[in-house]
Amino acid sequence: MKLIHLTDTHLVAPKERLYGLNPAVRLEAAVADIRAHHADAVLAIITGDLTHWGEEVAYAQLRSCLARLPMPWVPMVGNHDRRAACLEMLTGAPRDANGFVQGWRDTPQGRCLFLDTLDEGSDAGKLCDRRLAWLEETLAATPREMPLLLFMHHPPLAVGIHQMDRIALAESAHFARVIEPFRARIRHLFFGHVHRPICGSWRGIPFSSLRGTNHQVWFDLNVNAEHLTSHEPPAYGVVLIDEESVVVHAHDYMDRSPRRPFAVAGLDERAYAMGAF
Ligand SMILES: [Fe+2]
């Protein structure tokens, strides 16, 4: 089974730029690449910061970009989003009984759970009691034989980049307690927010994150480092899942560096490798 993970698209009003880049143009390039190479994916998930300012025009722009995806897609909210505008403009967004942008969807490799960690007015992540109660009920109601895949915007752990760790998920310990009885069935945790390719494990749960499709967060582990955004290349994730493994590829879809075969029949391999690229 193949999934597409997109994150931090940060759309703005049409023709506006964000940190010197046009978010819609870069998202359109991602969608075109996905159409060309991964039309067989069963689902695409966008883990929040769909827009930068939470404006309705930006959600409309996102909707028109993503409408060209050949598979169903699930938009999630991040700290830059506005819940009401997201739900108003994106009718396919998940929604729980309390109006949070949360939900789940079953796939051939298990149940995907989408969490709403938005705390409007703050950049940090929040899972309030009502959202955690929904999560607990949903996990308990999932058939025991079903594996679980979790998606959220804010990481529940510190990744070592001080300025991002300050605005990670606040209720990490509470969240950990809720998922603990189901931990063995959680095959992977996907998040956004950090605008960087990071993978590892948290409390035994494998996780991965990705660069966004617009601007990035510069890598610096110094606690006194200035918080910098960068034009490192955008990426999207291609996730391959079967009974044995979860494989996450981060694809720099706008990379235009030269490529050529490793070897050419009839040419001396050494001379070819040492020749001009
Ligand atoms: Fe973001």
Short mmCIF file of C-alpha atoms in Angstrom, two decimals, residues 11-14 51-64 80-90:
data_model
loop_
_atom_site.label_atom_id
_atom_site.label_comp_id
_atom_site.label_asym_id
_atom_site.label_seq_id
_atom_site.Cartn_x
_atom_site.Cartn_y
_atom_site.Cartn_z
CA LEU A 11 -0.78 28.70 1.21
CA VAL A 12 -1.50 32.43 1.03
CA ALA A 13 -3.80 34.51 -1.16
CA PRO A 14 -3.30 34.01 -4.92
CA THR A 51 -2.35 27.96 5.04
CA HIS A 52 -0.05 30.60 6.55
CA TRP A 53 -2.58 33.18 7.72
CA GLY A 54 -5.72 31.05 7.94
CA GLU A 55 -7.47 33.03 5.18
CA GLU A 56 -10.44 31.63 3.28
CA VAL A 57 -8.89 32.58 -0.07
CA ALA A 58 -5.84 30.50 0.81
CA TYR A 59 -8.00 27.47 1.66
CA ALA A 60 -9.78 27.95 -1.68
CA GLN A 61 -6.41 27.98 -3.42
CA LEU A 62 -5.38 24.82 -1.56
CA ARG A 63 -8.63 23.14 -2.54
CA SER A 64 -8.11 23.90 -6.22
CA HIS A 80 -1.05 28.57 11.23
CA ASP A 81 -4.56 27.37 10.37
CA ARG A 82 -7.95 28.60 11.51
CA ARG A 83 -10.36 25.81 12.36
CA ALA A 84 -13.57 27.56 11.25
CA ALA A 85 -12.14 28.67 7.90
CA CYS A 86 -10.67 25.23 7.27
CA LEU A 87 -13.95 23.44 7.98
CA GLU A 88 -15.92 26.01 5.99
CA MET A 89 -13.73 25.83 2.90
CA LEU A 90 -12.63 22.17 2.92
#
